[in-house]
PDB file of C-alpha atoms and ligand atoms in Angstrom:
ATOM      1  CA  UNK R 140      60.423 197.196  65.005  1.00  0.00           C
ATOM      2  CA  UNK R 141      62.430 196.322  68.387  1.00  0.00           C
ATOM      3  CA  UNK R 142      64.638 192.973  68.846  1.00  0.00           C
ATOM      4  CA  UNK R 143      66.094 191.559  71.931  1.00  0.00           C
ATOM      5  CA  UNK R 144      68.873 189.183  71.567  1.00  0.00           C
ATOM      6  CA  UNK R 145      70.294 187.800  74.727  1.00  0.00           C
ATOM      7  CA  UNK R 146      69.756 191.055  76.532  1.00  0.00           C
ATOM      8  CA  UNK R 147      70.578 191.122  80.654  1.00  0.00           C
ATOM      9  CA  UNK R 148      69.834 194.508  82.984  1.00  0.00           C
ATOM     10  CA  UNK R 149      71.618 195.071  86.273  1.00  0.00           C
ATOM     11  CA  UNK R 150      71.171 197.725  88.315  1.00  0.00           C
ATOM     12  CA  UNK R 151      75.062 198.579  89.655  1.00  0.00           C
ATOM     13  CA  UNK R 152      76.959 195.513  91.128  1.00  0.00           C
ATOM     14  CA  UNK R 153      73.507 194.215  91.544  1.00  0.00           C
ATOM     15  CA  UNK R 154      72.367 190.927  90.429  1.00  0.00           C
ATOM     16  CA  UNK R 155      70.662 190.783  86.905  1.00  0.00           C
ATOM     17  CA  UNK R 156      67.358 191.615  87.152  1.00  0.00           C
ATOM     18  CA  UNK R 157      66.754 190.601  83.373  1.00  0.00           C
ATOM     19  CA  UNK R 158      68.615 187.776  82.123  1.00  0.00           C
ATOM     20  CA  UNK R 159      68.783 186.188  78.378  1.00  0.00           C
ATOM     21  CA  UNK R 160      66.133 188.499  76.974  1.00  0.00           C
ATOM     22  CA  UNK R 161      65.318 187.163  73.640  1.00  0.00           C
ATOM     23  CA  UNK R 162      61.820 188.579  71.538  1.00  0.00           C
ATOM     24  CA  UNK R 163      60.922 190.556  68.514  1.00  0.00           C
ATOM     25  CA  UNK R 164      57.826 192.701  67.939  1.00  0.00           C
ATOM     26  CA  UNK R 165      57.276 193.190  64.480  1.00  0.00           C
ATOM     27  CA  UNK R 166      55.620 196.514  62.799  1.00  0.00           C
ATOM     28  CA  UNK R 167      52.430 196.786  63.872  1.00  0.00           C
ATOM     29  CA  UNK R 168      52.030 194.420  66.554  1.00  0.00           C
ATOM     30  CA  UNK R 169      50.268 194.869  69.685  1.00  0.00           C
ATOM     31  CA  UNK R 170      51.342 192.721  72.989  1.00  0.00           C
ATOM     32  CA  UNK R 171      50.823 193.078  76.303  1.00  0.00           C
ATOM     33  CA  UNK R 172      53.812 192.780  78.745  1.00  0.00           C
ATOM     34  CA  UNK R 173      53.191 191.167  82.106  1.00  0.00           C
ATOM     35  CA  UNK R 174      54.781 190.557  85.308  1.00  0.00           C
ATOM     36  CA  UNK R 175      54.481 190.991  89.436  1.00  0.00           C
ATOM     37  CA  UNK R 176      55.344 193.637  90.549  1.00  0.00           C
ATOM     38  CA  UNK R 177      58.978 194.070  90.446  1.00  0.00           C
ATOM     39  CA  UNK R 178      59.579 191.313  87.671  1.00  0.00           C
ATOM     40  CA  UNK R 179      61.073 194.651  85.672  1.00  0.00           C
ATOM     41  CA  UNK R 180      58.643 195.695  83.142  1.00  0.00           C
ATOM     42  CA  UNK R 181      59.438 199.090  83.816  1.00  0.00           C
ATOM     43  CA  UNK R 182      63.059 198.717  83.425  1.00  0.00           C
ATOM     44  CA  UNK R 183      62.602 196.149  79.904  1.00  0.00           C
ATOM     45  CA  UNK R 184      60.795 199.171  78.616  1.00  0.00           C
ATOM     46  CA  UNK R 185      63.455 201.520  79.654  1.00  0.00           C
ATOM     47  CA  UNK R 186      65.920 199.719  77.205  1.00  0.00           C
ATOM     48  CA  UNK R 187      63.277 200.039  74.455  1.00  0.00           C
ATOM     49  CA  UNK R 188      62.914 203.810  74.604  1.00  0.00           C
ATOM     50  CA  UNK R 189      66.881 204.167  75.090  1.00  0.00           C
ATOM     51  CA  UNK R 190      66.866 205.599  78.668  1.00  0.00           C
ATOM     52  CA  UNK R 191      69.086 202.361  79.988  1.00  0.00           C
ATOM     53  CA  UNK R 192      71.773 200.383  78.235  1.00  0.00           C
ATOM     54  CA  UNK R 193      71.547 196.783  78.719  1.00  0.00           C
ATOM     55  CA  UNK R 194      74.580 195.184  80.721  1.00  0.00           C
ATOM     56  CA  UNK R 195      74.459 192.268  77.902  1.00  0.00           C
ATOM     57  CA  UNK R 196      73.066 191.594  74.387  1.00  0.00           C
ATOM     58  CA  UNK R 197      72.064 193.744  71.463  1.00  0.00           C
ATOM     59  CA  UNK R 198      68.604 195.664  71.185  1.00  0.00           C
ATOM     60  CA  UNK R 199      67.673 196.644  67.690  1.00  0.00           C
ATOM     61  CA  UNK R 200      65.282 199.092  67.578  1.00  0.00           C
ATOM     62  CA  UNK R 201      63.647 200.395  63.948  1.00  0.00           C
ATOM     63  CA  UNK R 202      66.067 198.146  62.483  1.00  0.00           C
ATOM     64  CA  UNK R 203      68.783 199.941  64.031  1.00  0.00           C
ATOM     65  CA  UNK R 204      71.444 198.094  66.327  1.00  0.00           C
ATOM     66  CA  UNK R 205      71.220 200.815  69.664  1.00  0.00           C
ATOM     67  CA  UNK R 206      74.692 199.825  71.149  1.00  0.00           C
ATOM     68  CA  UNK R 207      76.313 200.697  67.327  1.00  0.00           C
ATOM     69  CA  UNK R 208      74.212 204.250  67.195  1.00  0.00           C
ATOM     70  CA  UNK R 209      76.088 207.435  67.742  1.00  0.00           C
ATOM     71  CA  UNK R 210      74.720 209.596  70.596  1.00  0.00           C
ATOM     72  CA  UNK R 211      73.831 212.180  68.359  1.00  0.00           C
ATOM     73  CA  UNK R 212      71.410 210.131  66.633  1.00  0.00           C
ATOM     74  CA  UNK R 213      69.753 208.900  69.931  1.00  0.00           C
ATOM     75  CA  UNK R 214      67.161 211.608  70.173  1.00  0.00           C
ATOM     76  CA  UNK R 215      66.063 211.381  66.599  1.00  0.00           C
ATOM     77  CA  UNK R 216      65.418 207.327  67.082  1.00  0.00           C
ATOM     78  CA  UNK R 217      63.306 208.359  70.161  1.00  0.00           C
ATOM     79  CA  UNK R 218      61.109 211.135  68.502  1.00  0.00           C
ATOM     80  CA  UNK R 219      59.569 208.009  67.202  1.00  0.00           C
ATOM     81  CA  UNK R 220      58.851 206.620  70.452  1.00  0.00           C
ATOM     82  CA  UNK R 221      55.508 207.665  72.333  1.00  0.00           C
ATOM     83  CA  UNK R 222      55.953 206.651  76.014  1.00  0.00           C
ATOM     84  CA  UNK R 223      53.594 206.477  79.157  1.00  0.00           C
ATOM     85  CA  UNK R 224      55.763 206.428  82.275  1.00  0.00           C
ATOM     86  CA  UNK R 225      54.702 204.989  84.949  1.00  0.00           C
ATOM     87  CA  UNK R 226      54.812 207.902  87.101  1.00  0.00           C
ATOM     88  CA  UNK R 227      53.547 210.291  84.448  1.00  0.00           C
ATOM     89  CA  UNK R 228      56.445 213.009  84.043  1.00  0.00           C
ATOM     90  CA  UNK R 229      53.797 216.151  83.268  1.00  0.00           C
ATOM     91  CA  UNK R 230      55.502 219.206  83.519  1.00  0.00           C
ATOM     92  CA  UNK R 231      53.992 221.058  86.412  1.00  0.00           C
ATOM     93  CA  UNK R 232      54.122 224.474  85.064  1.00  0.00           C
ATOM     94  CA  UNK R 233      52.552 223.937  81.694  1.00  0.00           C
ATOM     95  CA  UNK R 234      48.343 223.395  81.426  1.00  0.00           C
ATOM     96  CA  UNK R 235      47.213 219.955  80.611  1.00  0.00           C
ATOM     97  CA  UNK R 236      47.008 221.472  77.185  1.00  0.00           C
ATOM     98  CA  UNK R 237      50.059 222.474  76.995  1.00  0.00           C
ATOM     99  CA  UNK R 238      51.852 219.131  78.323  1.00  0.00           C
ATOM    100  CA  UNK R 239      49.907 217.357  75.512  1.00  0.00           C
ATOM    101  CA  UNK R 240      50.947 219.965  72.427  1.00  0.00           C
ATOM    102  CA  UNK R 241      54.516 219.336  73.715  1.00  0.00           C
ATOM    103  CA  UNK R 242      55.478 216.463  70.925  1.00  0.00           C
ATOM    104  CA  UNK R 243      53.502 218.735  68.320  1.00  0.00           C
ATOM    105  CA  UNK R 244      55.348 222.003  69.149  1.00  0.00           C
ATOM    106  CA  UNK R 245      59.077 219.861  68.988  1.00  0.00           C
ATOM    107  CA  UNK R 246      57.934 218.984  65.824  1.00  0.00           C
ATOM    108  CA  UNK R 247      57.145 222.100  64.128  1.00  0.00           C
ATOM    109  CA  UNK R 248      53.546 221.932  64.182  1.00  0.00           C
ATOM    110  CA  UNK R 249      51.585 225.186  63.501  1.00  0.00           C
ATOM    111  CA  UNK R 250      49.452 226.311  66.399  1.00  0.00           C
ATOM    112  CA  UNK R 251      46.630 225.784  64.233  1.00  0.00           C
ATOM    113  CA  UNK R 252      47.543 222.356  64.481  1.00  0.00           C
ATOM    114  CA  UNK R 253      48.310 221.941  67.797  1.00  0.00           C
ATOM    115  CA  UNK R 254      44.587 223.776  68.536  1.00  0.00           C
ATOM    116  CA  UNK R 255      42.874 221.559  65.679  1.00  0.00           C
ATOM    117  CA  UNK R 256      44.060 218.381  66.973  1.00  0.00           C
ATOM    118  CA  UNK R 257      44.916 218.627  70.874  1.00  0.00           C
ATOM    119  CA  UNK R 258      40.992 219.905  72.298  1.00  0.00           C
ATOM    120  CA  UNK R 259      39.743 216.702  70.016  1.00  0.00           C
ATOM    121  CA  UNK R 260      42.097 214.155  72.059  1.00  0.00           C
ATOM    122  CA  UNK R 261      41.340 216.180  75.499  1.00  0.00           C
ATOM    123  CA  UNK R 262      38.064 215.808  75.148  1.00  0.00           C
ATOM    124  CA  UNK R 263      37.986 211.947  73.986  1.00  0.00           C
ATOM    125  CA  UNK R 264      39.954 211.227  76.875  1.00  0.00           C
ATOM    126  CA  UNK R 265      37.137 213.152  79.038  1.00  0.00           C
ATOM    127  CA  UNK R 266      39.691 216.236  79.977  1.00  0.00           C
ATOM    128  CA  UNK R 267      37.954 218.825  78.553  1.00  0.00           C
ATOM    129  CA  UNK R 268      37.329 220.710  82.034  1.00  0.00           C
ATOM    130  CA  UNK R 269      41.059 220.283  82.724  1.00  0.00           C
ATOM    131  CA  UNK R 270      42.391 221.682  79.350  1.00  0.00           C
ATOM    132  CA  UNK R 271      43.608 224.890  81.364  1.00  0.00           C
ATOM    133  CA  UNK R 272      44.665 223.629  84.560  1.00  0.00           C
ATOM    134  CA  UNK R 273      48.113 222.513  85.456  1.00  0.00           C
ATOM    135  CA  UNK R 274      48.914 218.879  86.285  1.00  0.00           C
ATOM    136  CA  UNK R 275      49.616 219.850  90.085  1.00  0.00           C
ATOM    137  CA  UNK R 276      45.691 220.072  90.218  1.00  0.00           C
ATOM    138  CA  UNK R 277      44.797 217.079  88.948  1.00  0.00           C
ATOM    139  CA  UNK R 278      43.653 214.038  90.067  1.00  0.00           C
ATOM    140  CA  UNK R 279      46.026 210.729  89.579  1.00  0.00           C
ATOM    141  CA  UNK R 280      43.735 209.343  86.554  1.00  0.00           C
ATOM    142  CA  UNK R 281      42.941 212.963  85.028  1.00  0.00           C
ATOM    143  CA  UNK R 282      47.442 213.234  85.338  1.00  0.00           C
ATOM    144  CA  UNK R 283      47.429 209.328  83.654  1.00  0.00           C
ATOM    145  CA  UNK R 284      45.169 210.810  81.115  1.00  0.00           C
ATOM    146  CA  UNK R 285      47.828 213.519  80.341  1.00  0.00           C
ATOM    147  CA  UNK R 286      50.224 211.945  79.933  1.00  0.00           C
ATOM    148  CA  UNK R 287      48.588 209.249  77.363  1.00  0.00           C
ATOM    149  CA  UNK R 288      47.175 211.822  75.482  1.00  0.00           C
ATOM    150  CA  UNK R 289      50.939 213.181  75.195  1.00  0.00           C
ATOM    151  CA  UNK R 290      52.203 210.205  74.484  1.00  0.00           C
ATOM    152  CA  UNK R 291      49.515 209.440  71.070  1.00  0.00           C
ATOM    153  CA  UNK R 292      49.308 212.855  69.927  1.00  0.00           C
ATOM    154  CA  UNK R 293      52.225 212.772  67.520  1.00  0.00           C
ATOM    155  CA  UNK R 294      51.222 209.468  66.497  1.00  0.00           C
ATOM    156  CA  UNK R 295      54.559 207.791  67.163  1.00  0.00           C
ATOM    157  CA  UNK R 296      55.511 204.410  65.285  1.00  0.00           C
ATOM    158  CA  UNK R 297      56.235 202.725  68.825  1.00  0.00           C
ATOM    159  CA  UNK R 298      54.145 203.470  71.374  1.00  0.00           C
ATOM    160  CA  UNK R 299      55.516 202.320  75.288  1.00  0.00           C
ATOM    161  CA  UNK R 300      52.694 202.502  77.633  1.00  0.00           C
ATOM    162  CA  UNK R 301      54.168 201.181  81.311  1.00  0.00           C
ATOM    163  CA  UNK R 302      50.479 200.501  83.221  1.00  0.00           C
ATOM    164  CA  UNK R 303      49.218 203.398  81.726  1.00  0.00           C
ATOM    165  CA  UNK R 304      45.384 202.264  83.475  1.00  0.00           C
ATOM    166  CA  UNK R 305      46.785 201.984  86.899  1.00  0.00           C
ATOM    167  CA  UNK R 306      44.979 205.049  88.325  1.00  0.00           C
ATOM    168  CA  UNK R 307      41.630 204.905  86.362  1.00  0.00           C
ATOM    169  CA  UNK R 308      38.284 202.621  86.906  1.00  0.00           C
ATOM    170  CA  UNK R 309      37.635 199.849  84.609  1.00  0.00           C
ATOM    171  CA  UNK R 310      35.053 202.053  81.959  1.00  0.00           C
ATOM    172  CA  UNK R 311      37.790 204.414  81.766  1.00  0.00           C
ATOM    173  CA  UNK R 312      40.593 201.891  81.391  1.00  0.00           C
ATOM    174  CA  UNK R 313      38.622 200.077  78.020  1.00  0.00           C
ATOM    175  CA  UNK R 314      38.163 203.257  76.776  1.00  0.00           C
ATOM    176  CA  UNK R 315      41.786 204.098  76.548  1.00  0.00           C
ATOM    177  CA  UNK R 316      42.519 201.046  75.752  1.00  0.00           C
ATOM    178  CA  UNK R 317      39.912 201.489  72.435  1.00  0.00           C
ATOM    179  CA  UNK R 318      42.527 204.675  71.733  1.00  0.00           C
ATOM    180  CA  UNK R 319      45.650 202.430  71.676  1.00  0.00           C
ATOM    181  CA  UNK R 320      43.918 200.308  69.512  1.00  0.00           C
ATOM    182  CA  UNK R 321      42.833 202.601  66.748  1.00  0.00           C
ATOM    183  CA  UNK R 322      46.787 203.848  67.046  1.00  0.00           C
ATOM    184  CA  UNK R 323      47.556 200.305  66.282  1.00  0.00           C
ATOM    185  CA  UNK R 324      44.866 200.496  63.340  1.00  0.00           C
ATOM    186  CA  UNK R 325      46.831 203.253  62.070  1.00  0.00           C
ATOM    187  CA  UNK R 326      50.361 201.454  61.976  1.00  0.00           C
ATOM    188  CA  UNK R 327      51.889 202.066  65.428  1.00  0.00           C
ATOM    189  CA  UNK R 328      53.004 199.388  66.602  1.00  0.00           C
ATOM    190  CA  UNK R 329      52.150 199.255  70.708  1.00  0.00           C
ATOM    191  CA  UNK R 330      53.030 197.369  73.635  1.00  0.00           C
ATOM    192  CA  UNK R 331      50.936 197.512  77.144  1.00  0.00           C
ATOM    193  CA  UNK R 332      53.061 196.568  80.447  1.00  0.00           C
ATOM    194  CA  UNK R 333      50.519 196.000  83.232  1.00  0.00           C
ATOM    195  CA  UNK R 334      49.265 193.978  85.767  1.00  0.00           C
ATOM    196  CA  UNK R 335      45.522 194.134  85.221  1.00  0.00           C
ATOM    197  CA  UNK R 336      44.672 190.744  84.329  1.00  0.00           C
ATOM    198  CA  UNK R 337      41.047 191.561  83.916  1.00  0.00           C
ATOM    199  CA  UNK R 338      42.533 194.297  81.134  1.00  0.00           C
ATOM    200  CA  UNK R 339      44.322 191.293  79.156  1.00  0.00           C
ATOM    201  CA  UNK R 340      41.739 188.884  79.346  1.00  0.00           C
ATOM    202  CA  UNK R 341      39.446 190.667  78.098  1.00  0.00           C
ATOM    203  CA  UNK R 342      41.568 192.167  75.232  1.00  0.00           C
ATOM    204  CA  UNK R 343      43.173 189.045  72.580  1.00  0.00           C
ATOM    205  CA  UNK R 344      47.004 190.719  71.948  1.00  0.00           C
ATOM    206  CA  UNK R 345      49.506 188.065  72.955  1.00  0.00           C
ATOM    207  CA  UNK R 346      51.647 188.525  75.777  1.00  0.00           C
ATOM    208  CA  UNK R 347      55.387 188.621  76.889  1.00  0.00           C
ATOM    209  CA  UNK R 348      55.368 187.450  80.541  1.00  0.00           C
ATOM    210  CA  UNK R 349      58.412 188.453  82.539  1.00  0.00           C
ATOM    211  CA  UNK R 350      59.357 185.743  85.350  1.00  0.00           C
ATOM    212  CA  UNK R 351      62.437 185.058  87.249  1.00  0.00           C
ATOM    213  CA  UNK R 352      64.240 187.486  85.130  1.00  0.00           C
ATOM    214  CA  UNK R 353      63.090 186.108  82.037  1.00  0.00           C
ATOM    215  CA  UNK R 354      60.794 186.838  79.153  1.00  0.00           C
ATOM    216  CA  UNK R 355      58.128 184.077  78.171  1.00  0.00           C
ATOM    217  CA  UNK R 356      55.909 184.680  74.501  1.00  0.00           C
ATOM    218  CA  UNK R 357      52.217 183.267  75.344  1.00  0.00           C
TER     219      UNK R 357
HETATM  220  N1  ATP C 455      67.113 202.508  89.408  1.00  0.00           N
HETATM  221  C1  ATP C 455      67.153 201.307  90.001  1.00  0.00           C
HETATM  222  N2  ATP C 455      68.194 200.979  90.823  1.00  0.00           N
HETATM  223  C2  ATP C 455      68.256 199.763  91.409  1.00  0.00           C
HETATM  224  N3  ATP C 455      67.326 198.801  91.260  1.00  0.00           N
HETATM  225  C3  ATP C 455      66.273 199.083  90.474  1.00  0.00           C
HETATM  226  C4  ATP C 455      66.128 200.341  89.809  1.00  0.00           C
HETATM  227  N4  ATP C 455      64.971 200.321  89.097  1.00  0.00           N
HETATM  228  C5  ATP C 455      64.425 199.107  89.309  1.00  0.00           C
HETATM  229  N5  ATP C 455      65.205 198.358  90.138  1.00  0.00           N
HETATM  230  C6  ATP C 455      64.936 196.978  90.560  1.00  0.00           C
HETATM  231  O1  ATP C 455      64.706 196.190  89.383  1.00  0.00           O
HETATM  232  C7  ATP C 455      63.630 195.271  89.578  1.00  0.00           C
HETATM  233  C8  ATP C 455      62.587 195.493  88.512  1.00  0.00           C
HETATM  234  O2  ATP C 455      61.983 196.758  88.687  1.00  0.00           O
HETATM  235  P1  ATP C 455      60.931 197.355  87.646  1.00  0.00           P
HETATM  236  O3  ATP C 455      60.573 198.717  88.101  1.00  0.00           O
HETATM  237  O4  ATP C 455      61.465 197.204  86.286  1.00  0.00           O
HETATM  238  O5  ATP C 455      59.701 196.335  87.873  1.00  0.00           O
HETATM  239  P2  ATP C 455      58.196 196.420  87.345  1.00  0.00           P
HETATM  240  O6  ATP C 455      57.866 195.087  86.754  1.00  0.00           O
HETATM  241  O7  ATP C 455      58.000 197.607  86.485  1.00  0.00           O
HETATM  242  O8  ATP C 455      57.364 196.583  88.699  1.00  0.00           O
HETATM  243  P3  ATP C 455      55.935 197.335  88.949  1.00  0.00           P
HETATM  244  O9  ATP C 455      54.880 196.421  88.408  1.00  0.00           O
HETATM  245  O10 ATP C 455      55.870 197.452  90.437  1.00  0.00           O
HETATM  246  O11 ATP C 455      55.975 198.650  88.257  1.00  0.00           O
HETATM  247  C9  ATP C 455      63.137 195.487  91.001  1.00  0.00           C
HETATM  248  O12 ATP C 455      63.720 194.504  91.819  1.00  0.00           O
HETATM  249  C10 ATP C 455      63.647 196.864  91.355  1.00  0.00           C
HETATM  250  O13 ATP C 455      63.918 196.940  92.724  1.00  0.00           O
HETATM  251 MG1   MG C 456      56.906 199.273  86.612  1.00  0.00          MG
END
């Protein structure tokens, strides 16, 4: 599903933050990614969804070699891609209903779809109040919970979730967690990049730990 052979990352004439990156996640896997806080999880999960090019190394992503793809064919590769960003990315103007229909709508979903299948997913991730209002509004876990539901509703094969339980309180966090597990029971294939300890210990996926620039399997 996504294959990292002797990948580096620098940020401009910077030193490399990543260096050597070496790891495959096969089709249906489920790992966490760890790190402190500034190890680069954020940016290794940036070369996944296509939004950086590595400075070194080949990335293969659905079997296909990134660096070889044609720009054209970029936005097709990451319509398979469901990603929580860190910092959300709702768009302020729509409803919390409409951020989440977004993937739907793109791809040709009837509005009976989109109003069969988004309410359900609002209202397991306890946003049922919020349906109408506009992120803006919200509080920092009810935006997190945006922009997760955005990020299953289209049931993507790869699903990028960077700390996507930062903002909520430990019932909360399990129960989204429960959601990207029952994705992962349907196929997609999911990784996690936080740094809630108590969330991976109590959950058994196996880990890629980022340190010193480097990426450890545990
Ligand atoms: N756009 C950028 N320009 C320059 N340096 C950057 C940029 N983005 C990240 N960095 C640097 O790259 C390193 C890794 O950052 P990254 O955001 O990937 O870490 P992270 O593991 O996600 O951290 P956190 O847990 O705080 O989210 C940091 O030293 C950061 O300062
Ligand atoms: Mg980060």
């Amino acid at each position: 599903m996504v294959q990292f052979d002797g990948v580096a990352v620098r940020y401009g004439r910077g030193p490399e933050i990543l260096q050597d990156i070496q790891f495959a996640l096969p089709a249906g896997s489920f790992h966490f990614l760890t790190g402190a806080s500034g190890a680069g999880k954020s940016s290794l999960l940036r070369l996944i969804y296509l939004a950086q090019r590595p400075s070194r190394g080949r990335i293969l992503l659905f079997g296909r070699d990134t660096s070889a793809a044609r720009r054209y064919e970029l936005p097709a590769l990451r319509r398979r891609v469901g990603v929580v960003f860190q910092d959300f990315r709702l768009l302020d103007h729509l409803s919390t209903l409409d951020n989440v229909a977004l993937p739907l709508r793109i791809a040709g979903a009837t509005e009976q779809d989109v109003q069969k299948f988004v309410p359900d997913l609002l209202n397991w991730v306890g946003l049922t109040e919020q349906m109408h209002a506009n992120p803006p509004t919200l509080s920092g876990g009810q935006k997190q919970r945006v922009a997760i539901a955005r990020a299953v509703i289209g049931r993507p094969d790869l699903l990028l979730a960077d700390e996507p339980t930062g903002n909520v309180d430990d019932r909360i966090a399990m129960r989204l967690m429960y959601l990207f597990e029952e994705l992962n029971k349907l196929g997609t294939t999911v990784v996690v990049a936080t740094h809630n300890e108590n969330l991976v210990s109590r959950l058994d996926y196996p880990r890629l730990l980022l340190e010193n620039g480097r990426v450890t399997k545990a």
